[in-house]
Tab-separated table of C-alpha atoms and ligand atoms in Angstrom:
chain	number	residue	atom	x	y	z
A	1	UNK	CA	92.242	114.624	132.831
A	2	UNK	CA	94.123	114.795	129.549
A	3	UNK	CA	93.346	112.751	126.561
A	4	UNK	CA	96.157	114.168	124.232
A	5	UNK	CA	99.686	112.536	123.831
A	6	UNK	CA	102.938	113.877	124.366
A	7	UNK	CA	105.551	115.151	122.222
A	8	UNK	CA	107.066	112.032	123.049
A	9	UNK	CA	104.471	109.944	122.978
A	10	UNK	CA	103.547	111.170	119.625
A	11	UNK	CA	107.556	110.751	118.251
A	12	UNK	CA	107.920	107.023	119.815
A	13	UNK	CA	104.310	106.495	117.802
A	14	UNK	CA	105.719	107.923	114.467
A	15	UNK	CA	109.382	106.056	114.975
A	16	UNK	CA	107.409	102.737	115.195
A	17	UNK	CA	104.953	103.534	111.735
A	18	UNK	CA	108.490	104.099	110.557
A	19	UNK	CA	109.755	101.018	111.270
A	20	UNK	CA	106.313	99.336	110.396
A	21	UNK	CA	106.226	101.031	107.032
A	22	UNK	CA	110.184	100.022	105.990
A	23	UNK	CA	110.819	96.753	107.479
A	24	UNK	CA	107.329	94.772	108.392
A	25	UNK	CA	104.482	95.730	106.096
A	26	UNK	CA	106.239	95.102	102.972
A	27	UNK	CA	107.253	91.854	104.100
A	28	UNK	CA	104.136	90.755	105.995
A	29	UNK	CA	101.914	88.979	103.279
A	30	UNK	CA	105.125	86.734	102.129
A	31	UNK	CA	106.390	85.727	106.082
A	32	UNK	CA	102.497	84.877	106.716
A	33	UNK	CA	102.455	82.176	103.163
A	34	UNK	CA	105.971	81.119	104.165
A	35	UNK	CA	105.130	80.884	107.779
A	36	UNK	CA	109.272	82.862	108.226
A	37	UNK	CA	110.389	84.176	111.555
A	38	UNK	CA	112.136	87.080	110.873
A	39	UNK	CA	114.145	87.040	113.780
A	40	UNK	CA	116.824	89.583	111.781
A	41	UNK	CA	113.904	91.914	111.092
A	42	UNK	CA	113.216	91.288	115.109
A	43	UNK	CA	116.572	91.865	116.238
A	44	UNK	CA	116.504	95.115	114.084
A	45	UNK	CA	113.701	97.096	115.938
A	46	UNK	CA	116.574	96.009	119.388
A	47	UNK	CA	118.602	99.196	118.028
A	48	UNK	CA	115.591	101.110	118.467
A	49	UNK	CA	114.696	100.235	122.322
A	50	UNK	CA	111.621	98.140	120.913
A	51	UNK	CA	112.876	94.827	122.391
A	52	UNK	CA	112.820	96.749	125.910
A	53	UNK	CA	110.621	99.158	125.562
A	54	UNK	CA	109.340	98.819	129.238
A	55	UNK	CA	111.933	96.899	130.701
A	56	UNK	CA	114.236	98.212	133.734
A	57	UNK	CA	116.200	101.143	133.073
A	58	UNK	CA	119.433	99.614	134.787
A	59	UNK	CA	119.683	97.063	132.701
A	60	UNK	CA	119.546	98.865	129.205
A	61	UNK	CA	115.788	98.701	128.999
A	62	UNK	CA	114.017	101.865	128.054
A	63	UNK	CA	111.411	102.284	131.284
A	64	UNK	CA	108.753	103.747	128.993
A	65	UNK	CA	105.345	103.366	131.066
A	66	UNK	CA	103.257	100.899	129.446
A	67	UNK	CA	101.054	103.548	127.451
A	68	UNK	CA	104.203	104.636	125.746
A	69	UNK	CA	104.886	100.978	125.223
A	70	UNK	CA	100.925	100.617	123.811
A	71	UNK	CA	101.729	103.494	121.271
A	72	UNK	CA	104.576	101.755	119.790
A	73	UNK	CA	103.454	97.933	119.687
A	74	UNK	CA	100.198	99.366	118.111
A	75	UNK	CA	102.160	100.787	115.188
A	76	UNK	CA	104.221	97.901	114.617
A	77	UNK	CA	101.439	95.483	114.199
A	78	UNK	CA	99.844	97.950	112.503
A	79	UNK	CA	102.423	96.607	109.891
A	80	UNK	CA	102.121	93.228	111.434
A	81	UNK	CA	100.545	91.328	113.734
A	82	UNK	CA	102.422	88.358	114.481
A	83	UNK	CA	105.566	90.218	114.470
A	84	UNK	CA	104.711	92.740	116.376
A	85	UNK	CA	102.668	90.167	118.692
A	86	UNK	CA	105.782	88.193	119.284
A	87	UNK	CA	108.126	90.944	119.824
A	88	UNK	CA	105.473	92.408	122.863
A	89	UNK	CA	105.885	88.725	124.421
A	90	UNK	CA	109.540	88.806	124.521
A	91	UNK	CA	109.169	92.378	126.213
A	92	UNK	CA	106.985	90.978	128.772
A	93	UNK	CA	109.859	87.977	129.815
A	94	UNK	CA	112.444	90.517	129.685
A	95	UNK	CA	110.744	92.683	132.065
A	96	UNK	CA	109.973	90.030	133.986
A	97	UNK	CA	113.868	89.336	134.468
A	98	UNK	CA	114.435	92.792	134.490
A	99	UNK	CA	111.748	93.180	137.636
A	100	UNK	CA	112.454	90.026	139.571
A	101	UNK	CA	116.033	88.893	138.732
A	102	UNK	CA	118.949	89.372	141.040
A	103	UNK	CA	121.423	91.440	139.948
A	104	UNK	CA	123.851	88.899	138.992
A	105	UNK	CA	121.009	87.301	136.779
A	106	UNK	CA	120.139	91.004	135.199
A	107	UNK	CA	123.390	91.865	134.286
A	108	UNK	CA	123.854	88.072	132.615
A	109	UNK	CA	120.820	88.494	130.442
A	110	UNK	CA	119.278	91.872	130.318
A	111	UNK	CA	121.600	93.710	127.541
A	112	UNK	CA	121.653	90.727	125.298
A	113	UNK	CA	117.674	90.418	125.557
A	114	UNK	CA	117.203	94.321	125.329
A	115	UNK	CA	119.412	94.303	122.439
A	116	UNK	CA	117.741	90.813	121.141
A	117	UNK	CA	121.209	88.803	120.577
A	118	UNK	CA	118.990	86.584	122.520
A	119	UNK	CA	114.948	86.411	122.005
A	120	UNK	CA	112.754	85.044	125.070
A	121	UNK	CA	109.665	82.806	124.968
A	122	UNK	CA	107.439	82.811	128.109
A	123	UNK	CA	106.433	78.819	129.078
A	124	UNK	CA	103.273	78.994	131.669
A	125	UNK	CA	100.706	76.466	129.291
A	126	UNK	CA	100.547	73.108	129.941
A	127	UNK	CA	98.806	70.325	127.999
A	128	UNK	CA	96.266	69.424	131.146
A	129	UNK	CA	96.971	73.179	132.210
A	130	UNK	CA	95.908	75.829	130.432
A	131	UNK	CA	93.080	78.302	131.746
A	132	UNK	CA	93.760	76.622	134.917
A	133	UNK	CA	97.760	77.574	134.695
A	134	UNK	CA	98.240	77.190	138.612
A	135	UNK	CA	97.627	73.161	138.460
A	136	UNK	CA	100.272	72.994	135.883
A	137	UNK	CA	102.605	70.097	137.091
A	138	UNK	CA	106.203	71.090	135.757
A	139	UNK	CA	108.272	70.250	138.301
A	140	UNK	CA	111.591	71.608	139.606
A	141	UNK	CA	113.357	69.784	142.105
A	142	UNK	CA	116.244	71.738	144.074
A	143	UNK	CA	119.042	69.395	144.599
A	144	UNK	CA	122.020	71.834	146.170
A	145	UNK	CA	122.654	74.798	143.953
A	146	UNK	CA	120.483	74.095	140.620
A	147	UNK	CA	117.452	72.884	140.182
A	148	UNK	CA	115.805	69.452	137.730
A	149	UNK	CA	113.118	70.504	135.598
A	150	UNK	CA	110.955	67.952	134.291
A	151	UNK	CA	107.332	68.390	132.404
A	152	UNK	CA	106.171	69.561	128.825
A	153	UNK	CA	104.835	72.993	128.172
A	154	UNK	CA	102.657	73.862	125.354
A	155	UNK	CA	101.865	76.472	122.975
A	156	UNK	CA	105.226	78.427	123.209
A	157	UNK	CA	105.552	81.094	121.185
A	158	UNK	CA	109.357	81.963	119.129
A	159	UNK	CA	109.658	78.434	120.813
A	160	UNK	CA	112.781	76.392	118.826
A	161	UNK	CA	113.678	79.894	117.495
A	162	UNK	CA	114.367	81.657	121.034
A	163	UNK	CA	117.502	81.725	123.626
A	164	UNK	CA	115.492	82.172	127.047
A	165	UNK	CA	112.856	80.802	128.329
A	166	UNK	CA	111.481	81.748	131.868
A	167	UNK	CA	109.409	78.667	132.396
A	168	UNK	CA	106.802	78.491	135.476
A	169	UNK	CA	107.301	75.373	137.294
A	170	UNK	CA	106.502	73.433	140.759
A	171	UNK	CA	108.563	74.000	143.874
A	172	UNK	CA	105.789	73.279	146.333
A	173	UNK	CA	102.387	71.854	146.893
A	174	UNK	CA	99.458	71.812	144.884
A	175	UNK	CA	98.316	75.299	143.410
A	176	UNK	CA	99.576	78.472	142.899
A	177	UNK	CA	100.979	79.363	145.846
A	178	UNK	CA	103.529	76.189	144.677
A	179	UNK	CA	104.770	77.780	141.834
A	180	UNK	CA	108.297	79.089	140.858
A	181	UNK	CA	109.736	80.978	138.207
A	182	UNK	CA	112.917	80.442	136.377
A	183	UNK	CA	115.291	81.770	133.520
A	184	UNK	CA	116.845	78.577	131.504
A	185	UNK	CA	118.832	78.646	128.620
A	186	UNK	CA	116.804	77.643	125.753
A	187	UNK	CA	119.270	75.108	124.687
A	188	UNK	CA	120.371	73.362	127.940
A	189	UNK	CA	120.520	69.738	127.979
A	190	UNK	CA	117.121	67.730	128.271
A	191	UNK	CA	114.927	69.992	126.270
A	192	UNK	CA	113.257	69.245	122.995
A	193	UNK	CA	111.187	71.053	121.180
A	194	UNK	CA	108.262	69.766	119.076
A	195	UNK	CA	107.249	70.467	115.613
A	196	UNK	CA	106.105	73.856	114.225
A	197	UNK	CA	102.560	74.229	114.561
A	198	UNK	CA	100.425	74.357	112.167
A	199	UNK	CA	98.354	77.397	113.146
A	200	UNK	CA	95.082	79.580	111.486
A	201	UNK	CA	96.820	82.910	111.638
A	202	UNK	CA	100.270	84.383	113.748
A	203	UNK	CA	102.257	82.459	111.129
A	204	UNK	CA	104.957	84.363	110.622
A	205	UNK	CA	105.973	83.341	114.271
A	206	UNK	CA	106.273	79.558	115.151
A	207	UNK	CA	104.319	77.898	118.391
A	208	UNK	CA	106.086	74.777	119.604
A	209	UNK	CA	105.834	72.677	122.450
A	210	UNK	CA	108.617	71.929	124.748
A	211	UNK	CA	109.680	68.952	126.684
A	212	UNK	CA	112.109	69.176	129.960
A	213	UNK	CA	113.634	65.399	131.134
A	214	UNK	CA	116.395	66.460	134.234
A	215	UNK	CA	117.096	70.245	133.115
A	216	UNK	CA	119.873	71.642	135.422
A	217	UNK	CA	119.116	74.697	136.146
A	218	UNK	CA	120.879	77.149	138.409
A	219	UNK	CA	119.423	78.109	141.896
A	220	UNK	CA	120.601	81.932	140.881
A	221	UNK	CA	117.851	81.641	137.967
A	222	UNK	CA	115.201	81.762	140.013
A	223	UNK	CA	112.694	84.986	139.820
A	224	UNK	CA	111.992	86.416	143.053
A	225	UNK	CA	111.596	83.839	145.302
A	226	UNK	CA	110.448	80.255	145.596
A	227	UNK	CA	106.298	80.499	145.463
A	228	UNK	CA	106.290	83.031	143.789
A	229	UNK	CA	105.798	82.087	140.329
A	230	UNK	CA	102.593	82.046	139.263
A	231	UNK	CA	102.145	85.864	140.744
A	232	UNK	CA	105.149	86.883	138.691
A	233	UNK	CA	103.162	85.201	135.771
A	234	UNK	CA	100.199	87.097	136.409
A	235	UNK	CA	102.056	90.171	136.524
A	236	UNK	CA	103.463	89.680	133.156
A	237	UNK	CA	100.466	88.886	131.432
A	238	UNK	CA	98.689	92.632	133.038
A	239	UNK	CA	100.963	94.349	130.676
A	240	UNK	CA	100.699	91.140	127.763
A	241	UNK	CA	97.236	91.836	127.720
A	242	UNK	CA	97.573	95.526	127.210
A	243	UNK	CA	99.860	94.074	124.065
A	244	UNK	CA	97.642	91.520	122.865
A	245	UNK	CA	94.919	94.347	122.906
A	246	UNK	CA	96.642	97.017	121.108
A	247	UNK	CA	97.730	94.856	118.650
A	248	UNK	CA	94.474	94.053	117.936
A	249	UNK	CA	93.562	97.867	117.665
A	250	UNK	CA	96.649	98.338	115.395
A	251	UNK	CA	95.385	95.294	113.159
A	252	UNK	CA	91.894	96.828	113.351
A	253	UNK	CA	93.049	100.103	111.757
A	254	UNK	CA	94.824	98.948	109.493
A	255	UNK	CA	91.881	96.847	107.813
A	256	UNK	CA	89.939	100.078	108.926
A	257	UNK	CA	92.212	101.993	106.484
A	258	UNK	CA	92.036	98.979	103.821
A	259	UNK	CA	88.344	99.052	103.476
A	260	UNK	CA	88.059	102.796	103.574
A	261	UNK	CA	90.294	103.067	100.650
A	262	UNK	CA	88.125	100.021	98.838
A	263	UNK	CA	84.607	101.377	99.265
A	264	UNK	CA	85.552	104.617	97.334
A	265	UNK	CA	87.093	102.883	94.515
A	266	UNK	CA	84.561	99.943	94.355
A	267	UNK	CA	81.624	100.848	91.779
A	268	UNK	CA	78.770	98.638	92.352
A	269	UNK	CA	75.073	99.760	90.437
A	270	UNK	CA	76.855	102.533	88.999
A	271	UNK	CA	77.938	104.412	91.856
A	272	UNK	CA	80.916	103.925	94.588
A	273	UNK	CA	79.872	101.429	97.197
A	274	UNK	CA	80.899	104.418	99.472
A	275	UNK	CA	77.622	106.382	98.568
A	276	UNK	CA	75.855	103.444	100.401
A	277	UNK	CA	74.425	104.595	103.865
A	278	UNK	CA	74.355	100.520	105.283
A	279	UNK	CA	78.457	100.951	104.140
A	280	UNK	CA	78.771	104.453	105.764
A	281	UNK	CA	77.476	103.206	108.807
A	282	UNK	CA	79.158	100.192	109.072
A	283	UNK	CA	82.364	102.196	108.666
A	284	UNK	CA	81.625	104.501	111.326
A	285	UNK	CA	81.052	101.642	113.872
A	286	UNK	CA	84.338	100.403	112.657
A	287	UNK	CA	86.005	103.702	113.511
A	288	UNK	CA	84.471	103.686	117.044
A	289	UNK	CA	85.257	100.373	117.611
A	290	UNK	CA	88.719	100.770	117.488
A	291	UNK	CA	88.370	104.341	119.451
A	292	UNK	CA	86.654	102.816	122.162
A	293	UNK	CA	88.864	99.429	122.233
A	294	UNK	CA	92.134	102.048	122.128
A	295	UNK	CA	90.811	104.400	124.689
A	296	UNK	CA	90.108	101.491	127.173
A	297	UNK	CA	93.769	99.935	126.680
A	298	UNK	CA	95.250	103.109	127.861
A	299	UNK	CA	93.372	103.369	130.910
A	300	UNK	CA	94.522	99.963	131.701
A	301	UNK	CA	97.805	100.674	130.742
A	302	UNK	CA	97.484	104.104	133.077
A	303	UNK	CA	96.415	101.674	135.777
A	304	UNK	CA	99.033	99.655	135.526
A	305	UNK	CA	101.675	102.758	135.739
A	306	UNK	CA	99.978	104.128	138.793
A	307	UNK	CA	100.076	100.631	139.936
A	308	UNK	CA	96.037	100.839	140.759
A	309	UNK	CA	95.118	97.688	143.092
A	310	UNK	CA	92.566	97.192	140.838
A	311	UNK	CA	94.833	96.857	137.560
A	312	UNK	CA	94.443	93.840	136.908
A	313	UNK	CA	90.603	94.125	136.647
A	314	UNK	CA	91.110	96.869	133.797
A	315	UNK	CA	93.297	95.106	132.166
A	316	UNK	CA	91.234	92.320	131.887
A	317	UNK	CA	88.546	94.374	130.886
A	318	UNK	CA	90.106	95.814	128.131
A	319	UNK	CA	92.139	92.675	126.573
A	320	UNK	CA	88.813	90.729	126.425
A	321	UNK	CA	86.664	94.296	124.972
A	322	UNK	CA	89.778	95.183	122.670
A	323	UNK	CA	90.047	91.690	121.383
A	324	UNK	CA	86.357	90.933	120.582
A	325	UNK	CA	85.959	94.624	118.941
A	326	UNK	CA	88.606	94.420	116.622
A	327	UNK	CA	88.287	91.206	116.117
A	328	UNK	CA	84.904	92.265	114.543
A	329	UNK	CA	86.056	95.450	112.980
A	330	UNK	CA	88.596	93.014	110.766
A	331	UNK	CA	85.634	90.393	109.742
A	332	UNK	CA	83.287	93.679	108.902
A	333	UNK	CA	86.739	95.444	106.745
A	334	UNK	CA	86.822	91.646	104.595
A	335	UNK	CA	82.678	91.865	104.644
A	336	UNK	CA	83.344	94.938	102.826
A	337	UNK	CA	85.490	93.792	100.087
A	338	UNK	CA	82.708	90.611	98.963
A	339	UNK	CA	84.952	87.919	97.461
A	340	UNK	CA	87.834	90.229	96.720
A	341	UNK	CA	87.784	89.939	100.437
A	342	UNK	CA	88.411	86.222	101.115
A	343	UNK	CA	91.233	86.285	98.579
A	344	UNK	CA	94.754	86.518	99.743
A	345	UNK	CA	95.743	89.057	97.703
A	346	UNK	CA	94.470	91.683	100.087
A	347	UNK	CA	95.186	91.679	103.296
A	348	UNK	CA	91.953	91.218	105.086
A	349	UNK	CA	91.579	87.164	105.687
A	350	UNK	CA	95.250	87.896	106.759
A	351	UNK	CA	93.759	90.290	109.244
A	352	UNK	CA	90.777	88.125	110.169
A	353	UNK	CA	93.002	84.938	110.620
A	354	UNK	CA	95.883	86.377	112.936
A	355	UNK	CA	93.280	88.674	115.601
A	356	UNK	CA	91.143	85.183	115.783
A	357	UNK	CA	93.671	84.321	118.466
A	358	UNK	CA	94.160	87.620	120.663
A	359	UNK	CA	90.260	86.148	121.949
A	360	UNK	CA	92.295	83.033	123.186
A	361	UNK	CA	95.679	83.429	124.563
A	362	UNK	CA	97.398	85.640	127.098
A	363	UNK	CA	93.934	84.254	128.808
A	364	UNK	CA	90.939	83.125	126.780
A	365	UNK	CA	87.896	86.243	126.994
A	366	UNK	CA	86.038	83.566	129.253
A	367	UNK	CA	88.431	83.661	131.701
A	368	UNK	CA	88.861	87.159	131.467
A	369	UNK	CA	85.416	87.506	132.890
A	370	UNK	CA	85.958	85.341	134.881
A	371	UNK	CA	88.440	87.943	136.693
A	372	UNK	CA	86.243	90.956	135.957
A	373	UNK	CA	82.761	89.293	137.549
A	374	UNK	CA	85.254	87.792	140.547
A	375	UNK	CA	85.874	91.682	141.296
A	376	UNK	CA	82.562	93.338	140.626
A	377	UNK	CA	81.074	90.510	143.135
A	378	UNK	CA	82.786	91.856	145.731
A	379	UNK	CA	81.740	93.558	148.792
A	380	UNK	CA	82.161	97.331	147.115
A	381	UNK	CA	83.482	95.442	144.156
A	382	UNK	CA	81.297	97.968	141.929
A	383	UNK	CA	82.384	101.469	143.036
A	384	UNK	CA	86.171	100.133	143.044
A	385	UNK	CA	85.727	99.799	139.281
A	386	UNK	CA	83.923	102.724	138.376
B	401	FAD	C1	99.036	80.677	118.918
B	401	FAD	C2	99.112	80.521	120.403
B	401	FAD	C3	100.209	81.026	121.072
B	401	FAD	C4	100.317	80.845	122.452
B	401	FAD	N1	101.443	81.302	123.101
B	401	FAD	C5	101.642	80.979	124.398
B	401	FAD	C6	102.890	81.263	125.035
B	401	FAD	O1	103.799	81.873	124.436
B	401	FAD	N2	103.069	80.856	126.318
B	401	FAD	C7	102.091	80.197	127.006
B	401	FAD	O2	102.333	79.865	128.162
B	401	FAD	N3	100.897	79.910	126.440
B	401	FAD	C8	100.654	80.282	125.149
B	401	FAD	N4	99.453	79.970	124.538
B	401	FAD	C9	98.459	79.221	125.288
B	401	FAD	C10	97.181	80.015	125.614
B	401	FAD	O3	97.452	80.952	126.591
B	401	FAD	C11	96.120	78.987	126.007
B	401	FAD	O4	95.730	78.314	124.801
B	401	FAD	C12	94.909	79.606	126.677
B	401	FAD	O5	95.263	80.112	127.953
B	401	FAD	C13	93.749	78.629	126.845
B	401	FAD	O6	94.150	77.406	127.362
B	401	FAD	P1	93.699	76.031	126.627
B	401	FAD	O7	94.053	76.186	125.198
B	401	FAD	O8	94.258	74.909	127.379
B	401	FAD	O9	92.122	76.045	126.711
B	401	FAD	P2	91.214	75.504	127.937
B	401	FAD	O10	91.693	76.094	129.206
B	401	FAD	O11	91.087	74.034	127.835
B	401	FAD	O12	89.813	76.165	127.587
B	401	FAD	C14	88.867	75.593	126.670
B	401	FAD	C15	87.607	76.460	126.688
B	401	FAD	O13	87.022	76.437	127.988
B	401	FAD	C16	86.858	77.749	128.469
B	401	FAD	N5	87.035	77.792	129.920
B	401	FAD	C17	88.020	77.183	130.647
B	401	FAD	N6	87.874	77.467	131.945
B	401	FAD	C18	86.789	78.270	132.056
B	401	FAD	C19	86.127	78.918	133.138
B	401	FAD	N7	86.546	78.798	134.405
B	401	FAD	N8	85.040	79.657	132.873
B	401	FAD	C20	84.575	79.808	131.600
B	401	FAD	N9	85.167	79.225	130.527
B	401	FAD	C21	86.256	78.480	130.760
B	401	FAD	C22	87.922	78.560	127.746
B	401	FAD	O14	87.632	79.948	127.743
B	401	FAD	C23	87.898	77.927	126.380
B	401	FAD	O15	86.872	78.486	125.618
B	401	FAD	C24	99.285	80.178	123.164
B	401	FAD	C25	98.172	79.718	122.486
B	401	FAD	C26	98.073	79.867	121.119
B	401	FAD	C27	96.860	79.325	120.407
């Protein structure tokens, strides 16, 4: 067993901080108060492989193994987290085409989503559907050689701003086991999007719902095969919550590295607030936080490259222990700063305000344990997860 990174793993890390450092966390503070979408910014960090950083290797995308992927997507919200948080969705729909498109479908949309000419939002929510995503009710109703799409899906994100949408939907009966998965062209005829939410925190990104009434879709734009939806779904989201997590951890150091800075300048009773032992301490169960939250991402992310059978159990285990932890390390880095903290001149409430909602989506940290305690309950369930 080897802890240490790569060369390469070490030179993807340091292109992404490069990237961070130019072209997001200069610009971070302003797209959060103007709630801006980038999407030139986005479309950017395409040159550099970061649109398909794990995506299939035919079709342009880079391949990288999803700890590579972790490296870079922890770096770039390192420099911001909505950003960087959208950008790892639109890698997860583009290697879901990438994995379960046909060909035909691959060659049509892979380059131009690689390259982000066109940006991808990932529709599984529902209104009356949310932890529960297998009784959403979408419907799509095969008539010859496309398919009508009818429903409303909620809490979209880049939704109004992307080109593709791979939307779960209803083929079958009740349940999972009825649901399909399908690549639509975000401005076909019969959607409408809804207004721009007005969120706590991952402003710089907009959430939207979206409304289907008759949506032709093509039979050829179905992933995999019919019924197979919701597993392609929960395939995505293993690696999404590997993003979501390391996002976290790259917020979490960052407001680390903000509060580190603060206590040494910030006299309080005539001496640095750093000479404090409550302030050392806290500090160094910040800095282990976000060890321990990192460290458990990439053995989920390993798991998910050796393709474990129990992968989805560490993934879960680390999106809901990443999440929470750095979560916490970002309220403790504001804590740090008193008022100074709360003001939006530093970047801290920033911080606290976009990780709030790495605890809820992607799978809320309930229903992640929900999948951990299904597994551990098991007959053996235990020594599979030692
Ligand atoms: C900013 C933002 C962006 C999002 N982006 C996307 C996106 O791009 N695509 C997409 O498809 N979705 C997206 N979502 C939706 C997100 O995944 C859902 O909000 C989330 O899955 C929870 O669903 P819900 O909001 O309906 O809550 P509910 O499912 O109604 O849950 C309410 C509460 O009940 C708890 N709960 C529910 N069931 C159980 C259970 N069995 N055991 C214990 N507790 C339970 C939950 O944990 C939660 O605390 C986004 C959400 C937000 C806020």
């Amino acid at each position: 067993m080897d802890f240490s990174l790569t060369d390469d793993q070490i030179a993807f890390g340091q292109t992404a901080k490069q990237f961070a450092l130019k072209e997001l966390k200069p610009n971070a503070a302003e797209w959060d108060r103007n709630s801006h979408f980038p999407v030139d910014v986005i479309k950017k960090s395409g040159e550099l492989g970061f649109l398909g950083l794990y995506a299939n290797p035919e079709y342009d995308g880079l391949g990288l193994p999803r700890l590579d992927s972790a490296i870079v997507f922890e770096e770039l919200a390192w420099g911001d987290t909505s950003v960087a948080s959208y950008m790892s969705i639109h890698n997860m729909v583009t290697w879901m085409v990438g994995e379960f498109g046909s060909d035909a479908l691959c060659q049509k949309y892979m380059p131009n989503m690689v390259s982000g000419e066109w940006l991808g939002s990932y529709c599984l929510t529902e209104p009356n559907a949310g932890s529960d995503a297998g009784s959403l009710r979408t419907k799509a109703d095969k008539q010859g050689d496309y398919y009508l799409l009818t429903g409303e899906k909620t809490f979209i994100s880049g939704a109004g701003a992307t080109d593709v949408l791979v939307v779960m939907a209803r083929t079958g009966a009740s349940g999972p086991k009825g649901v399909s998965a399908f690549v639509v062209d975000a401005q076909s005829d019969g959607i409408e999007y809804g207004k721009n939410e007005h969120k706590m925190g991952w402003k710089a990104q907009p959430t939207r719902t979206i409304s289907f009434k008759d949506v032709k879709v093509p039979a050829v734009n179905l992933l995999g095969v019919e019924g197979q939806g919701f597993q392609i779904a929960m395939k995505g989201l293993d690696g999404g919550r590997i993003n979501i997590g390391i996002c976290a951890v790259g917020t979490a150091q960052a407001a680390l590295e903000t509060a580190t800075n603060y206590v040494k300048e910030r006299s309080q009773f005539g001496s640095p607030i750093a000479t404090l032992q409550s302030v050392q301490f806290k500090l160094a169960d910040m800095l282990t936080q976000t060890v321990a939250a990192r460290q458990m991402l990439y053995l989920a992310a390993n798991k998910v490259d050796k393709k474990d059978p129990q992968a989805s159990v560490y993934c879960a285990m680390a999106k809901r222990l990443s999440t929470d932890l750095c979560f916490d390390v970002a309220n403790e880095a504001l804590q740090l700063h008193g008022g100074y903290g709360y003001l939006n001149e530093y970047p801290l409430e920033r911080h606290v305000r976009d990780l709030r909602v790495h605890q809820i989506l992607e799978g809320t940290n309930e229903i992640m344990r929900v999948i951990i305690s299904r597994q551990l309950l098991q007959e053996d369930g235990l020594n599979q997860l030692r």
